[in-house]
mmCIF file of C-alpha atoms in Angstrom:
data_model
loop_
_atom_site.group_PDB
_atom_site.id
_atom_site.type_symbol
_atom_site.label_atom_id
_atom_site.label_comp_id
_atom_site.label_asym_id
_atom_site.label_seq_id
_atom_site.Cartn_x
_atom_site.Cartn_y
_atom_site.Cartn_z
ATOM 1 C CA MET A 1 7.270 128.424 95.659
ATOM 2 C CA HIS A 2 10.757 129.692 96.252
ATOM 3 C CA PRO A 3 10.798 133.494 95.623
ATOM 4 C CA GLN A 4 13.887 133.406 93.284
ATOM 5 C CA LEU A 5 12.044 130.710 91.162
ATOM 6 C CA CYS A 6 8.955 133.025 91.124
ATOM 7 C CA ALA A 7 10.935 135.961 90.087
ATOM 8 C CA ALA A 8 12.628 134.039 87.331
ATOM 9 C CA ARG A 9 9.347 132.970 85.861
ATOM 10 C CA PHE A 10 7.938 136.517 86.158
ATOM 11 C CA ASP A 11 11.017 137.831 84.282
ATOM 12 C CA LYS A 12 10.716 135.036 81.585
ATOM 13 C CA ASP A 13 6.995 135.776 81.039
ATOM 14 C CA LEU A 14 7.610 139.445 80.652
ATOM 15 C CA ALA A 15 10.658 139.416 78.474
ATOM 16 C CA GLY A 16 8.523 140.026 75.483
ATOM 17 C CA ILE A 17 7.274 143.399 76.836
ATOM 18 C CA THR A 18 9.984 145.365 74.939
ATOM 19 C CA PRO A 19 10.074 149.125 73.967
ATOM 20 C CA GLU A 20 9.212 147.985 70.430
ATOM 21 C CA LEU A 21 6.059 146.161 71.620
ATOM 22 C CA CYS A 22 4.957 149.123 73.842
ATOM 23 C CA GLU A 23 5.405 151.600 70.999
ATOM 24 C CA LEU A 24 3.329 149.285 68.773
ATOM 25 C CA ARG A 25 0.527 148.962 71.271
ATOM 26 C CA GLY A 26 0.618 152.361 72.913
ATOM 27 C CA TRP A 27 1.650 150.819 76.333
ATOM 28 C CA THR A 28 3.584 152.760 79.078
ATOM 29 C CA VAL A 29 5.469 150.574 81.611
ATOM 30 C CA PHE A 30 5.563 152.075 85.084
ATOM 31 C CA CYS A 31 7.199 149.154 86.844
ATOM 32 C CA LYS A 32 8.400 145.803 85.760
ATOM 33 C CA GLU A 33 10.143 144.333 88.778
ATOM 34 C CA TYR A 34 9.026 141.236 90.635
ATOM 35 C CA PRO A 35 6.447 140.908 91.841
ATOM 36 C CA LEU A 36 4.878 143.966 90.337
ATOM 37 C CA PHE A 37 4.011 144.736 86.618
ATOM 38 C CA ASP A 38 2.365 148.133 86.227
ATOM 39 C CA VAL A 39 1.476 149.169 82.754
ATOM 40 C CA GLY A 40 -0.771 151.733 81.158
ATOM 41 C CA PHE A 41 -2.681 151.473 77.814
ATOM 42 C CA THR A 42 -3.362 154.667 75.756
ATOM 43 C CA SER A 43 -5.697 154.199 72.759
ATOM 44 C CA PRO A 44 -5.177 156.039 69.490
ATOM 45 C CA LYS A 45 -7.868 158.546 70.418
ATOM 46 C CA GLY A 46 -6.334 158.949 73.870
ATOM 47 C CA ALA A 47 -8.433 156.741 76.122
ATOM 48 C CA GLN A 48 -6.258 155.532 79.012
ATOM 49 C CA LEU A 49 -6.243 152.656 81.490
ATOM 50 C CA ARG A 50 -3.662 151.587 83.968
ATOM 51 C CA LEU A 51 -3.385 148.134 85.305
ATOM 52 C CA GLN A 52 -1.213 146.897 88.228
ATOM 53 C CA VAL A 53 -0.398 143.211 88.201
ATOM 54 C CA LYS A 54 0.804 141.669 91.515
ATOM 55 C CA ALA A 55 2.255 138.279 90.696
ATOM 56 C CA ASP A 56 3.751 137.202 94.063
ATOM 57 C CA ASP A 57 4.169 133.460 94.259
ATOM 58 C CA TRP A 58 3.990 133.259 90.356
ATOM 59 C CA ASP A 59 2.926 130.863 88.863
ATOM 60 C CA ALA A 60 1.741 128.690 91.712
ATOM 61 C CA THR A 61 -0.912 131.184 92.439
ATOM 62 C CA PRO A 62 -2.695 133.302 89.931
ATOM 63 C CA ALA A 63 -1.694 136.995 89.655
ATOM 64 C CA SER A 64 -3.891 139.850 91.076
ATOM 65 C CA PHE A 65 -4.995 142.580 88.640
ATOM 66 C CA THR A 66 -5.957 146.067 89.882
ATOM 67 C CA LEU A 67 -7.638 148.620 87.671
ATOM 68 C CA LEU A 68 -6.013 152.034 88.250
ATOM 69 C CA LYS A 69 -6.569 155.541 86.958
ATOM 70 C CA TRP A 70 -3.596 157.088 85.002
ATOM 71 C CA ASP A 71 -2.467 158.788 88.328
ATOM 72 C CA GLY A 72 -2.085 155.578 90.067
ATOM 73 C CA THR A 73 -5.290 155.960 92.277
ATOM 74 C CA PHE A 74 -8.071 153.137 92.204
ATOM 75 C CA MET A 75 -10.622 153.144 89.604
ATOM 76 C CA THR A 76 -14.104 153.258 91.092
ATOM 77 C CA ALA A 77 -16.109 152.668 87.974
ATOM 78 C CA ALA A 78 -15.616 149.847 85.537
ATOM 79 C CA PRO A 79 -14.465 150.944 82.164
ATOM 80 C CA ALA A 80 -16.189 149.880 79.041
ATOM 81 C CA SER A 81 -15.430 146.627 77.378
ATOM 82 C CA LYS A 82 -16.841 144.479 74.584
ATOM 83 C CA LYS A 83 -16.851 141.284 76.485
ATOM 84 C CA ASN A 84 -17.756 142.373 79.943
ATOM 85 C CA ILE A 85 -14.438 141.584 81.379
ATOM 86 C CA PHE A 86 -14.706 144.305 83.994
ATOM 87 C CA ASN A 87 -16.915 143.642 86.907
ATOM 88 C CA SER A 88 -18.426 146.665 88.448
ATOM 89 C CA SER A 89 -19.333 145.045 91.813
ATOM 90 C CA ASN A 90 -16.826 144.872 94.770
ATOM 91 C CA HIS A 91 -14.862 141.764 94.981
ATOM 92 C CA ARG A 92 -15.198 139.998 98.276
ATOM 93 C CA TYR A 93 -11.489 140.071 99.150
ATOM 94 C CA THR A 94 -10.294 143.290 97.634
ATOM 95 C CA GLY A 95 -13.490 145.284 97.984
ATOM 96 C CA ARG A 96 -12.921 146.899 94.635
ATOM 97 C CA ILE A 97 -14.104 146.472 91.097
ATOM 98 C CA PHE A 98 -12.209 143.863 89.199
ATOM 99 C CA ILE A 99 -11.303 141.977 86.040
ATOM 100 C CA CYS A 100 -13.346 138.800 85.887
ATOM 101 C CA ILE A 101 -11.649 136.588 83.264
ATOM 102 C CA ARG A 102 -9.977 133.180 83.643
ATOM 103 C CA GLY A 103 -6.512 133.446 84.958
ATOM 104 C CA THR A 104 -6.803 136.363 87.366
ATOM 105 C CA ARG A 105 -6.623 135.884 91.000
ATOM 106 C CA GLU A 106 -9.969 137.840 91.435
ATOM 107 C CA TYR A 107 -11.658 135.229 88.991
ATOM 108 C CA HIS A 108 -10.463 132.222 90.660
ATOM 109 C CA THR A 109 -11.503 133.482 94.211
ATOM 110 C CA HIS A 110 -14.854 134.857 93.176
ATOM 111 C CA GLU A 111 -17.535 132.878 94.710
ATOM 112 C CA SER A 112 -18.959 132.120 91.264
ATOM 113 C CA HIS A 113 -15.788 130.466 90.101
ATOM 114 C CA VAL A 114 -14.035 128.969 92.947
ATOM 115 C CA GLY A 115 -14.573 125.442 91.448
ATOM 116 C CA GLU A 116 -12.414 126.530 88.279
ATOM 117 C CA LYS A 117 -8.971 125.648 89.277
ATOM 118 C CA TRP A 118 -5.882 127.691 88.219
ATOM 119 C CA GLU A 119 -3.981 124.556 88.032
ATOM 120 C CA LEU A 120 -5.777 123.584 84.830
ATOM 121 C CA LEU A 121 -4.616 126.782 83.119
ATOM 122 C CA ARG A 122 -1.208 127.405 84.756
ATOM 123 C CA GLY A 123 1.609 127.378 82.155
ATOM 124 C CA LYS A 124 -0.658 127.511 79.208
ATOM 125 C CA PRO A 125 0.337 130.065 76.609
ATOM 126 C CA GLU A 126 -2.701 132.231 76.939
ATOM 127 C CA TYR A 127 -2.247 132.462 80.824
ATOM 128 C CA ARG A 128 1.328 133.599 81.007
ATOM 129 C CA LEU A 129 1.653 137.175 82.269
ATOM 130 C CA GLY A 130 2.221 139.033 79.060
ATOM 131 C CA GLU A 131 -0.641 137.064 77.274
ATOM 132 C CA LEU A 132 -2.972 137.752 80.193
ATOM 133 C CA VAL A 133 -2.247 141.497 79.975
ATOM 134 C CA THR A 134 -2.745 141.199 76.102
ATOM 135 C CA GLN A 135 -6.273 139.576 76.652
ATOM 136 C CA ILE A 136 -7.258 142.474 78.991
ATOM 137 C CA TRP A 137 -5.892 145.086 76.524
ATOM 138 C CA ASN A 138 -7.798 143.507 73.690
ATOM 139 C CA GLY A 139 -11.001 143.423 75.603
ATOM 140 C CA TRP A 140 -10.605 147.121 76.668
ATOM 141 C CA ARG A 141 -9.366 148.521 73.457
ATOM 142 C CA LYS A 142 -12.361 147.487 71.291
ATOM 143 C CA ALA A 143 -14.606 149.657 73.455
ATOM 144 C CA ASN A 144 -12.171 152.440 73.908
ATOM 145 C CA PRO A 145 -10.826 153.288 70.351
ATOM 146 C CA MET B 1 0.982 134.710 16.086
ATOM 147 C CA GLU B 2 1.604 134.627 19.880
ATOM 148 C CA ALA B 3 3.411 137.512 21.358
ATOM 149 C CA HIS B 4 5.764 136.578 24.274
ATOM 150 C CA VAL B 5 6.616 139.277 26.620
ATOM 151 C CA ALA B 6 9.387 138.379 28.971
ATOM 152 C CA LYS B 7 9.166 139.496 32.484
ATOM 153 C CA SER B 8 12.016 139.728 34.858
ATOM 154 C CA PRO B 9 11.623 137.950 38.253
ATOM 155 C CA LYS B 10 11.661 141.360 39.931
ATOM 156 C CA GLU B 11 8.654 142.424 38.034
ATOM 157 C CA GLU B 12 6.825 139.174 38.812
ATOM 158 C CA VAL B 13 7.176 138.994 42.609
ATOM 159 C CA LYS B 14 6.213 142.073 44.716
ATOM 160 C CA THR B 15 7.256 141.679 48.218
ATOM 161 C CA ILE B 16 6.578 143.287 51.613
ATOM 162 C CA ASN B 17 8.864 143.324 54.778
ATOM 163 C CA VAL B 18 7.103 141.839 57.728
ATOM 164 C CA ARG B 19 7.842 141.470 61.502
ATOM 165 C CA VAL B 20 5.741 139.680 63.901
ATOM 166 C CA VAL B 21 5.583 141.148 67.595
ATOM 167 C CA THR B 22 4.153 139.299 70.427
ATOM 168 C CA THR B 23 4.600 139.256 74.148
ATOM 169 C CA SER B 24 6.408 135.907 73.773
ATOM 170 C CA GLY B 25 9.168 137.529 71.448
ATOM 171 C CA THR B 26 9.479 138.765 68.042
ATOM 172 C CA TYR B 27 9.975 137.061 64.606
ATOM 173 C CA PRO B 28 12.269 137.312 63.076
ATOM 174 C CA GLU B 29 14.484 138.097 66.042
ATOM 175 C CA ASN B 30 16.006 141.005 64.209
ATOM 176 C CA GLY B 31 14.939 142.874 61.112
ATOM 177 C CA HIS B 32 12.168 141.774 58.837
ATOM 178 C CA GLU B 33 11.201 138.805 56.633
ATOM 179 C CA LYS B 34 10.658 139.539 53.009
ATOM 180 C CA VAL B 35 7.569 137.824 51.725
ATOM 181 C CA PRO B 36 5.353 137.875 48.616
ATOM 182 C CA LEU B 37 2.477 140.334 48.755
ATOM 183 C CA THR B 38 0.291 137.347 47.524
ATOM 184 C CA GLU B 39 1.117 135.141 50.554
ATOM 185 C CA PRO B 40 -1.533 134.648 53.080
ATOM 186 C CA ILE B 41 -0.553 136.264 56.492
ATOM 187 C CA GLN B 42 -0.891 132.793 58.032
ATOM 188 C CA GLY B 43 2.409 131.829 56.730
ATOM 189 C CA ILE B 44 4.602 134.094 58.666
ATOM 190 C CA LEU B 45 2.450 133.396 61.842
ATOM 191 C CA SER B 46 2.965 129.769 61.508
ATOM 192 C CA ARG B 47 6.743 130.462 61.177
ATOM 193 C CA ALA B 48 6.660 132.815 64.182
ATOM 194 C CA ALA B 49 4.680 130.379 66.250
ATOM 195 C CA ALA B 50 7.211 127.607 65.555
ATOM 196 C CA ASP B 51 10.117 129.799 66.140
ATOM 197 C CA LEU B 52 8.721 131.349 69.438
ATOM 198 C CA GLY B 53 7.438 127.964 70.749
ATOM 199 C CA VAL B 54 3.980 129.059 70.985
ATOM 200 C CA VAL B 55 1.818 125.931 70.706
ATOM 201 C CA ASP B 56 -1.756 127.016 70.703
ATOM 202 C CA THR B 57 -2.752 130.143 68.752
ATOM 203 C CA SER B 58 -6.234 129.250 67.986
ATOM 204 C CA ARG B 59 -7.698 132.283 69.882
ATOM 205 C CA TRP B 60 -4.974 134.677 68.753
ATOM 206 C CA VAL B 61 -5.707 137.760 66.820
ATOM 207 C CA VAL B 62 -3.433 139.697 64.518
ATOM 208 C CA THR B 63 -3.653 143.547 64.203
ATOM 209 C CA VAL B 64 -1.587 146.371 63.014
ATOM 210 C CA LYS B 65 -0.744 149.681 64.894
ATOM 211 C CA GLY B 66 -3.536 151.916 65.528
ATOM 212 C CA SER B 67 -6.474 149.574 64.700
ATOM 213 C CA ALA B 68 -8.244 147.004 67.025
ATOM 214 C CA THR B 69 -9.926 145.289 64.134
ATOM 215 C CA PRO B 70 -8.448 141.848 63.498
ATOM 216 C CA ILE B 71 -7.005 140.921 60.206
ATOM 217 C CA SER B 72 -7.966 137.444 58.972
ATOM 218 C CA PRO B 73 -4.875 135.324 58.724
ATOM 219 C CA THR B 74 -6.148 133.684 55.566
ATOM 220 C CA THR B 75 -6.047 136.928 53.615
ATOM 221 C CA THR B 76 -2.913 138.013 51.738
ATOM 222 C CA TYR B 77 -0.917 141.140 52.533
ATOM 223 C CA GLU B 78 -2.263 142.663 49.276
ATOM 224 C CA GLN B 79 -5.927 141.842 50.102
ATOM 225 C CA ALA B 80 -5.407 143.274 53.622
ATOM 226 C CA GLY B 81 -4.064 146.460 52.036
ATOM 227 C CA LEU B 82 -0.619 146.130 53.569
ATOM 228 C CA HIS B 83 2.558 147.146 51.714
ATOM 229 C CA GLY B 84 6.019 148.278 52.274
ATOM 230 C CA GLU B 85 7.108 147.386 55.803
ATOM 231 C CA VAL B 86 4.727 146.182 58.391
ATOM 232 C CA LYS B 87 4.711 145.027 62.033
ATOM 233 C CA LEU B 88 2.028 142.460 62.829
ATOM 234 C CA ASP B 89 0.924 142.590 66.375
ATOM 235 C CA TRP B 90 -0.204 139.189 67.474
ATOM 236 C CA GLY B 91 -1.615 137.837 70.686
ATOM 237 C CA PRO B 92 -4.703 136.170 72.543
ATOM 238 C CA GLU B 93 -8.094 137.684 72.041
ATOM 239 C CA SER B 94 -9.853 138.475 75.290
ATOM 240 C CA ALA B 95 -11.865 135.792 76.870
ATOM 241 C CA ALA B 96 -15.493 136.662 77.817
ATOM 242 C CA GLY B 97 -15.998 138.174 81.227
ATOM 243 C CA GLY B 98 -17.459 135.832 83.948
#
């Protein structure tokens, strides 16, 4: 897709990531400029996770999600989650641990899920960028109070 | 003899100021909506969904700041222990990992 159209969809999807929402959820935005959305989660007891979303060619192609430590370096061990959303094996394309839920690029390119087409999810409310990040935050925070 | 004790409307209806916050926007756009404490939370969620254009919220959960425990939308604010002024954080529950 044309980069300007991708950037417009990216901005529209993330328009709801406001200071009010971040204060409510304990989110810290490090970058929100197409094609990168870099956000950190802090739990009420101080657990932290940082997520870098690369949404180039959004939303013709699913966004890539990378798990980071707070200092921006790659995580090497999967954090705890209630629904096993973090896969501790190395993804065949990134070579790193990854988030394995529908809607992430790593899910749809994983050998177990290549038959599940992104086109069937694209544009649905749960699979917009803000809602995908919310899903991951919800999966993480229950195991990291 | 029956005793009639008149109650003023202000005494009868206890209210709460509510705001719904989502990644698709907030409802109302500014400020809060004043609703009866006895109203189920689902009421304002339905109005928020319509206003924000969110068509399917079947897997969405509502929480309040500092808690990961979802509040049932069928409970009233009173039953959920909410009062005064509250922001409802509403968004999709995590899917199961593959």
